[in-house]
Short mmCIF file of C-alpha atoms in Angstrom, two decimals:
data_model
loop_
_atom_site.label_atom_id
_atom_site.label_comp_id
_atom_site.label_asym_id
_atom_site.label_seq_id
_atom_site.Cartn_x
_atom_site.Cartn_y
_atom_site.Cartn_z
CA MET S 1 0.08 0.05 -0.09
CA ARG S 2 1.32 3.64 -0.76
CA ASP S 3 2.18 5.84 2.01
CA THR S 4 -0.55 8.56 1.78
CA SER S 5 0.15 10.29 5.04
CA PRO S 6 0.04 14.26 5.15
CA GLY S 7 2.90 15.83 3.10
CA VAL S 8 4.54 12.63 2.16
CA ALA S 9 4.97 11.46 -1.52
CA PRO S 10 3.96 7.80 -2.25
CA ALA S 11 6.62 5.31 -2.21
CA HIS S 12 7.37 3.58 -5.44
CA PRO S 13 4.66 1.08 -6.52
CA ASP S 14 7.15 -1.93 -6.91
CA GLY S 15 8.27 -1.52 -3.47
CA PRO S 16 10.71 0.25 -1.05
CA VAL S 17 14.06 1.78 -2.23
CA LEU S 18 17.00 0.63 -0.62
CA PRO S 19 18.68 3.34 1.41
CA GLY S 20 21.40 5.18 -0.38
CA THR S 21 21.32 3.25 -3.44
CA GLY S 22 18.23 4.23 -5.46
CA ARG S 23 17.44 0.88 -6.21
CA LEU S 24 14.23 -1.03 -5.69
CA ARG S 25 14.36 -3.75 -2.97
CA HIS S 26 13.06 -6.52 -5.38
CA ALA S 27 14.39 -5.21 -8.71
CA PRO S 28 17.29 -6.90 -10.65
CA ALA S 29 20.67 -5.58 -10.28
CA ASP S 30 20.73 -3.83 -13.40
CA HIS S 31 17.48 -2.05 -12.75
CA PRO S 32 18.08 1.79 -13.28
CA PRO S 33 17.98 3.77 -10.14
CA VAL S 34 14.45 4.99 -8.85
CA ARG S 35 14.07 8.18 -7.04
CA ARG S 36 11.48 8.77 -4.46
CA ALA S 37 8.39 9.96 -5.85
CA LYS S 38 7.91 13.92 -5.59
CA ILE S 39 5.37 16.43 -6.48
CA GLY S 40 6.66 19.34 -8.66
CA VAL S 41 5.21 22.78 -8.59
CA LEU S 42 6.75 24.75 -11.45
CA LEU S 43 5.97 28.57 -11.73
CA ALA S 44 6.20 30.29 -15.06
CA ASN S 45 6.90 33.69 -15.97
CA LEU S 46 6.83 35.71 -19.16
CA GLY S 47 10.58 35.77 -19.74
CA THR S 48 13.67 38.12 -19.87
CA PRO S 49 16.58 38.43 -22.37
CA ASP S 50 19.99 37.08 -20.93
CA ASN S 51 21.53 40.54 -21.33
CA TYR S 52 20.65 43.77 -22.91
CA ASP S 53 23.31 43.58 -25.82
CA TYR S 54 21.87 43.27 -29.39
CA TRP S 55 22.08 39.55 -29.96
CA SER S 56 20.55 38.65 -26.61
CA MET S 57 17.75 41.24 -27.23
CA ARG S 58 17.33 39.90 -30.83
CA ARG S 59 17.16 36.09 -29.82
CA TYR S 60 14.58 37.10 -27.04
CA LEU S 61 12.52 39.24 -29.04
CA SER S 62 12.45 36.73 -32.07
CA GLU S 63 11.22 33.92 -29.83
CA PHE S 64 8.53 36.08 -28.23
CA LEU S 65 7.16 37.82 -31.17
CA SER S 66 7.34 34.68 -33.35
CA ASP S 67 4.66 33.12 -30.94
CA LYS S 68 1.38 32.66 -32.72
CA ARG S 69 -0.53 33.25 -29.49
CA VAL S 70 1.15 36.80 -29.10
CA ILE S 71 0.96 37.64 -32.92
CA ASP S 72 -1.26 35.67 -34.93
CA TYR S 73 -0.59 37.19 -38.45
CA PRO S 74 0.25 34.33 -41.03
CA SER S 75 3.81 33.69 -41.06
CA TRP S 76 4.38 34.23 -44.61
CA LYS S 77 3.43 37.92 -43.89
CA TRP S 78 4.71 38.45 -40.37
CA GLN S 79 8.03 36.79 -40.43
CA PRO S 80 9.67 38.84 -43.13
CA LEU S 81 8.58 42.06 -41.51
CA LEU S 82 9.74 40.80 -38.19
CA GLN S 83 13.30 39.31 -39.13
CA LEU S 84 14.06 41.83 -41.76
CA ILE S 85 12.71 45.09 -40.34
CA ILE S 86 11.59 44.95 -36.60
CA LEU S 87 14.52 42.99 -35.26
CA SER S 88 16.91 45.16 -37.21
CA LYS S 89 16.19 47.97 -34.95
CA ARG S 90 14.15 47.07 -31.91
CA PRO S 91 16.72 45.13 -30.04
CA PHE S 92 18.78 48.51 -29.93
CA THR S 93 15.97 50.45 -28.31
CA SER S 94 14.74 47.68 -26.18
CA GLY S 95 18.16 46.98 -24.97
CA ASP S 96 18.51 50.67 -23.95
CA ASN S 97 15.27 50.30 -22.10
CA TYR S 98 16.72 47.26 -20.23
CA ARG S 99 19.96 48.88 -19.54
CA LEU S 100 18.03 51.39 -17.59
CA ILE S 101 16.51 48.84 -15.15
CA TRP S 102 19.09 46.25 -15.07
CA ASN S 103 20.28 44.53 -11.98
CA HIS S 104 23.91 45.06 -12.47
CA GLU S 105 24.55 43.51 -9.11
CA THR S 106 23.28 40.15 -10.17
CA ASN S 107 23.69 40.83 -14.08
CA GLU S 108 19.99 39.91 -14.48
CA SER S 109 16.67 41.85 -15.30
CA PRO S 110 14.51 42.77 -12.44
CA LEU S 111 11.92 40.18 -13.54
CA MET S 112 14.60 37.28 -13.09
CA THR S 113 15.54 38.56 -9.61
CA ILE S 114 11.92 38.84 -8.37
CA THR S 115 10.97 35.62 -9.90
CA LYS S 116 13.82 33.85 -8.11
CA ASP S 117 12.73 35.61 -4.77
CA GLN S 118 9.15 34.50 -5.22
CA THR S 119 10.02 30.90 -5.96
CA ARG S 120 12.40 30.77 -2.75
CA ARG S 121 9.62 32.02 -0.70
CA ILE S 122 6.97 29.75 -1.85
CA ALA S 123 9.43 26.77 -1.59
CA GLN S 124 9.88 27.48 2.05
CA ALA S 125 6.20 27.81 2.61
CA MET S 126 5.88 24.46 0.73
CA ALA S 127 8.59 22.77 2.87
CA ALA S 128 7.04 23.93 5.95
CA LEU S 129 3.76 22.29 4.96
CA HIS S 130 5.04 19.11 2.95
CA GLY S 131 8.74 18.71 3.85
CA ASP S 132 10.89 17.48 0.88
CA SER S 133 7.90 15.82 -0.90
CA VAL S 134 7.08 18.99 -3.00
CA LEU S 135 9.77 20.41 -5.05
CA VAL S 136 9.35 24.29 -6.27
CA ASP S 137 10.96 25.59 -9.03
CA PHE S 138 10.41 28.29 -12.01
CA CYS S 139 10.75 28.56 -15.68
CA MET S 140 10.27 31.45 -18.46
CA ARG S 141 8.09 31.02 -21.48
CA TYR S 142 10.68 33.10 -23.47
CA GLY S 143 14.44 33.04 -22.75
CA ASN S 144 16.00 30.96 -19.92
CA PRO S 145 15.54 28.82 -17.84
CA SER S 146 13.08 27.46 -20.41
CA THR S 147 10.06 25.33 -19.82
CA GLU S 148 11.30 22.35 -21.16
CA SER S 149 14.65 22.28 -19.16
CA LYS S 150 12.57 22.69 -15.87
CA VAL S 151 10.30 20.00 -16.68
CA GLN S 152 13.11 17.60 -17.59
CA ALA S 153 14.80 18.56 -14.28
CA MET S 154 11.71 17.77 -12.19
CA VAL S 155 11.12 14.43 -13.98
CA ALA S 156 14.68 13.61 -13.39
CA ALA S 157 14.45 14.40 -9.72
CA GLY S 158 11.51 12.00 -9.47
CA CYS S 159 8.47 14.27 -9.72
CA GLU S 160 5.58 11.94 -10.71
CA LYS S 161 3.17 14.83 -10.58
CA ILE S 162 3.62 18.56 -11.71
CA LEU S 163 1.33 21.44 -10.96
CA PHE S 164 2.16 24.24 -13.52
CA MET S 165 1.48 27.70 -12.47
CA PRO S 166 1.50 30.73 -14.90
CA LEU S 167 2.26 33.85 -12.70
CA TYR S 168 -0.63 35.67 -14.31
CA PRO S 169 -3.64 36.60 -12.19
CA HIS S 170 -5.78 37.13 -15.30
CA TYR S 171 -6.15 34.48 -18.34
CA ALA S 172 -5.18 35.78 -21.71
CA GLY S 173 -4.25 33.58 -24.63
CA ALA S 174 -1.16 35.57 -25.20
CA THR S 175 0.16 34.90 -21.50
CA SER S 176 -1.66 31.89 -19.72
CA ALA S 177 -2.47 29.88 -22.72
CA THR S 178 1.08 29.99 -24.32
CA ALA S 179 2.71 29.20 -21.16
CA ASN S 180 0.56 26.10 -20.96
CA ASP S 181 1.28 25.35 -24.53
CA ALA S 182 4.99 25.30 -23.68
CA PHE S 183 4.48 23.04 -20.50
CA PHE S 184 2.42 20.41 -22.74
CA ALA S 185 5.04 20.54 -25.38
CA ALA S 186 7.60 19.64 -23.00
CA LEU S 187 5.68 16.71 -21.40
CA MET S 188 5.33 15.30 -25.02
CA LYS S 189 9.12 14.72 -24.83
CA GLU S 190 8.94 12.65 -21.47
CA LYS S 191 9.44 8.87 -21.69
CA ARG S 192 7.82 8.67 -18.29
CA GLN S 193 5.22 11.34 -18.49
CA PRO S 194 4.10 12.62 -15.24
CA ALA S 195 0.61 13.51 -14.14
CA ALA S 196 -0.15 17.09 -14.87
CA ARG S 197 -2.32 20.03 -13.66
CA THR S 198 -2.27 23.65 -14.73
CA VAL S 199 -3.39 26.54 -12.35
CA PRO S 200 -6.21 28.59 -13.69
CA GLU S 201 -6.47 32.47 -13.14
CA TYR S 202 -6.84 33.68 -9.88
CA PHE S 203 -7.68 37.44 -10.36
CA ASP S 204 -10.70 37.23 -7.94
CA HIS S 205 -9.19 35.20 -5.30
CA PRO S 206 -9.79 37.11 -1.92
CA LEU S 207 -6.26 36.89 -1.11
CA TYR S 208 -4.96 38.39 -4.28
CA ILE S 209 -7.25 41.37 -3.98
CA GLU S 210 -6.38 41.85 -0.31
CA ALA S 211 -2.76 41.96 -1.47
CA LEU S 212 -3.53 44.61 -3.92
CA ALA S 213 -5.36 46.56 -1.59
CA GLN S 214 -2.76 46.40 1.04
CA SER S 215 -0.29 47.81 -1.51
CA VAL S 216 -2.57 50.67 -2.26
CA GLU S 217 -2.96 51.55 1.42
CA ARG S 218 0.84 51.48 2.09
CA ALA S 219 1.40 53.70 -0.83
CA TYR S 220 -1.25 56.33 0.12
CA ALA S 221 -0.13 56.19 3.79
CA GLY S 222 3.24 57.36 2.70
CA LEU S 223 1.96 60.27 0.45
CA ASP S 224 1.43 63.91 1.85
CA GLN S 225 -1.78 64.50 -0.33
CA ARG S 226 -4.10 61.78 -1.71
CA PRO S 227 -4.02 61.13 -5.48
CA ASP S 228 -6.93 62.60 -7.49
CA VAL S 229 -7.18 59.17 -9.35
CA LEU S 230 -5.71 55.72 -9.15
CA VAL S 231 -5.10 54.39 -12.44
CA ALA S 232 -5.10 50.45 -12.80
CA SER S 233 -2.85 49.94 -15.74
CA TYR S 234 -3.18 46.48 -17.45
CA HIS S 235 -1.09 45.00 -20.25
CA GLY S 236 -2.98 45.60 -23.56
CA MET S 237 -4.15 43.27 -26.22
CA PRO S 238 -5.76 43.66 -29.62
CA GLN S 239 -9.66 44.36 -29.35
CA ARG S 240 -9.94 41.49 -31.61
CA TYR S 241 -8.96 38.97 -29.22
CA LEU S 242 -11.95 40.05 -26.92
CA MET S 243 -14.42 39.70 -29.88
CA GLU S 244 -12.83 36.25 -30.48
CA GLY S 245 -13.73 35.15 -26.87
CA ASP S 246 -10.61 35.89 -24.67
CA PRO S 247 -11.96 36.59 -21.32
CA TYR S 248 -8.93 38.82 -20.23
CA HIS S 249 -10.66 42.37 -20.46
CA CYS S 250 -13.66 41.38 -18.33
CA GLN S 251 -11.24 39.93 -15.70
CA CYS S 252 -9.31 42.97 -15.54
CA ALA S 253 -12.53 45.04 -15.20
CA LYS S 254 -13.68 42.77 -12.30
CA THR S 255 -10.26 43.03 -10.46
CA SER S 256 -10.68 46.82 -10.60
CA ARG S 257 -14.29 46.48 -9.38
CA LEU S 258 -13.17 44.07 -6.36
CA LEU S 259 -10.22 46.15 -5.43
CA ARG S 260 -12.35 49.26 -5.11
CA GLU S 261 -14.90 47.47 -3.19
CA ARG S 262 -12.39 46.16 -0.67
CA LEU S 263 -10.87 49.69 -0.49
CA GLY S 264 -14.39 50.97 0.18
CA TRP S 265 -13.99 53.63 -2.54
CA ALA S 266 -16.83 55.07 -4.45
CA PRO S 267 -17.71 54.03 -8.05
CA GLY S 268 -15.34 55.77 -10.54
CA SER S 269 -12.49 56.26 -8.10
CA ILE S 270 -10.26 53.62 -10.10
CA ASP S 271 -9.71 53.89 -13.74
CA THR S 272 -8.96 50.78 -15.92
CA THR S 273 -6.64 51.21 -18.73
CA PHE S 274 -4.43 49.29 -21.09
CA GLN S 275 -0.77 49.67 -21.88
CA SER S 276 2.09 48.38 -24.17
CA VAL S 277 0.07 48.80 -27.51
CA PHE S 278 2.03 47.23 -30.59
CA GLY S 279 1.39 47.35 -34.12
CA PRO S 280 -1.39 48.94 -36.37
CA GLU S 281 -4.67 47.38 -34.86
CA GLU S 282 -6.94 48.90 -32.41
CA TRP S 283 -6.10 47.54 -28.94
CA LEU S 284 -8.14 47.38 -25.74
CA LYS S 285 -8.93 51.08 -24.64
CA PRO S 286 -8.48 53.37 -23.00
CA TYR S 287 -4.79 53.46 -23.50
CA THR S 288 -2.78 54.32 -20.32
CA VAL S 289 -0.30 56.62 -22.06
CA LYS S 290 -3.10 58.80 -23.46
CA HIS S 291 -5.38 58.77 -20.41
CA VAL S 292 -3.00 59.94 -17.92
CA ALA S 293 -2.39 62.69 -20.30
CA GLU S 294 -6.03 63.53 -20.50
CA LEU S 295 -6.40 63.37 -16.82
CA ALA S 296 -3.75 65.95 -16.40
CA ARG S 297 -5.25 68.25 -18.97
CA GLN S 298 -8.58 67.84 -16.99
CA GLY S 299 -6.78 69.15 -13.79
CA LYS S 300 -6.00 66.01 -12.03
CA LYS S 301 -2.63 66.91 -10.95
CA ARG S 302 -1.89 63.97 -8.69
CA ILE S 303 -2.38 60.33 -9.78
CA ALA S 304 -1.24 56.95 -8.69
CA VAL S 305 -0.65 54.25 -11.19
CA MET S 306 -0.46 50.44 -10.24
CA ALA S 307 -0.20 47.41 -12.46
CA PRO S 308 -2.41 44.48 -11.21
CA ALA S 309 -1.86 42.05 -14.04
CA PHE S 310 1.79 41.95 -13.51
CA SER S 311 2.98 39.61 -10.57
CA ALA S 312 6.33 41.03 -10.81
CA ASP S 313 7.92 44.38 -11.69
CA CYS S 314 9.58 44.25 -15.12
CA ILE S 315 10.22 46.42 -18.32
CA GLU S 316 6.61 47.16 -18.91
CA THR S 317 6.31 48.65 -15.36
CA LEU S 318 9.70 49.93 -14.31
CA GLU S 319 10.51 51.58 -17.78
CA GLU S 320 7.05 52.09 -19.56
CA ILE S 321 4.77 52.92 -16.58
CA ASN S 322 7.54 54.77 -14.45
CA GLY S 323 9.06 56.34 -17.56
CA GLU S 324 6.98 56.82 -20.70
CA ILE S 325 3.62 56.96 -19.05
CA ARG S 326 4.98 59.14 -16.21
CA GLU S 327 6.45 61.51 -18.76
CA ALA S 328 3.05 61.73 -20.78
CA PHE S 329 1.27 62.85 -17.60
CA GLU S 330 3.85 65.40 -16.52
CA HIS S 331 4.17 66.78 -20.00
CA ALA S 332 0.58 67.28 -20.04
CA GLY S 333 0.63 69.34 -16.76
CA GLY S 334 0.52 66.60 -14.19
CA GLU S 335 2.56 67.48 -11.04
CA VAL S 336 2.64 64.26 -8.78
CA PHE S 337 2.93 61.00 -10.37
CA THR S 338 3.16 58.00 -7.86
CA TYR S 339 3.95 54.34 -9.23
CA ILE S 340 2.68 51.65 -6.94
CA PRO S 341 5.01 48.73 -7.29
CA CYS S 342 3.79 45.10 -8.22
CA LEU S 343 3.08 42.82 -5.43
CA ASN S 344 6.57 41.09 -6.04
CA ASP S 345 7.54 39.00 -2.93
CA ASP S 346 5.40 41.09 -0.66
CA ASP S 347 4.23 38.69 2.31
CA ALA S 348 0.52 39.23 1.42
CA HIS S 349 1.23 38.25 -2.18
CA ILE S 350 3.14 35.13 -1.26
CA ASP S 351 0.35 34.20 0.92
CA ALA S 352 -2.08 34.48 -2.00
CA LEU S 353 0.12 32.43 -4.17
CA VAL S 354 0.67 29.76 -1.73
CA ALA S 355 -3.19 29.59 -1.05
CA VAL S 356 -3.72 29.13 -4.70
CA ILE S 357 -1.14 26.36 -5.16
CA ALA S 358 -2.54 24.69 -2.08
CA ASP S 359 -6.15 24.81 -3.58
CA ASN S 360 -4.76 23.21 -6.83
CA LEU S 361 -2.73 20.59 -4.93
CA ALA S 362 -5.91 19.09 -3.34
CA GLY S 363 -6.02 15.46 -3.86
CA TRP S 364 -2.37 15.12 -4.39
CA VAL S 365 -1.01 16.24 -0.92
CA ARG S 366 -3.19 16.83 2.49
#
């Protein structure tokens, strides 16, 4: 009978493993070593270039912008434009932007540093609950460490079950779905395929909303004057995707509403906007960069901006929001721009992520 006591992974079905050998007690001498069964929790974020030089940026951007979930134009039309025109120039400008926010102490992007910190904190929480039977690690959808490499490592470590968690509170085809695609593709290459689960979106989880609310309350408590408006800036997507059934827009709107209700604010006190517009199509509106400028022209001289859809600060928050969007507001006459950082490895955020993971491990651990 398998050991199903709380927090303990089951023994191998063919019998106990001889201590220190990795061999099954009743297996022939030439049987390959068998590791004690574990459960893997694999966190996934968008990704980051290895450095901000031209070729590192080009490799990263080529992988990212070649993803059909991100840009769904026909390859015959898109790839020549991408490879011959966009990737001849954009690596330079993107590299300059990454250089501004780069963590030179560890020689990595802030997203990498923060994801490592989140993983460490979650691993500590899982160890407190389940000992060494649950292995926690992270991967990136684009760049390194790849999803495939981490799935291989977990299988090699004895993970017979893997819970895959895209670190996106809101579902979108261009984020959650493509992360899951990479996970499933990695599983296809495994001889001994583990059981697998994916974590769904958690945009309305009470602890996630609580973590957002606490971050707003902390930020406001440190200001001399209360901002006139709080802008919740979400990553954008083409309007067409909404029409085709992607639920992202509706989930963002609900997050803003739940946050406002938790804060006890009146309707209209939080504006929902969308950033990072790319290409000629119409994207979800209002566009953050234009909206903050309009607020300034309307006499809203003090605003705060947060990014609820990002689990960690990255190029889109540290450079785009706190750079380009801030400048648009100030250029239009705005006076005080407050950026509220992402939840990162804040205690309340880690508590929320651990709770979501625990919910999705139900039946695998007690």
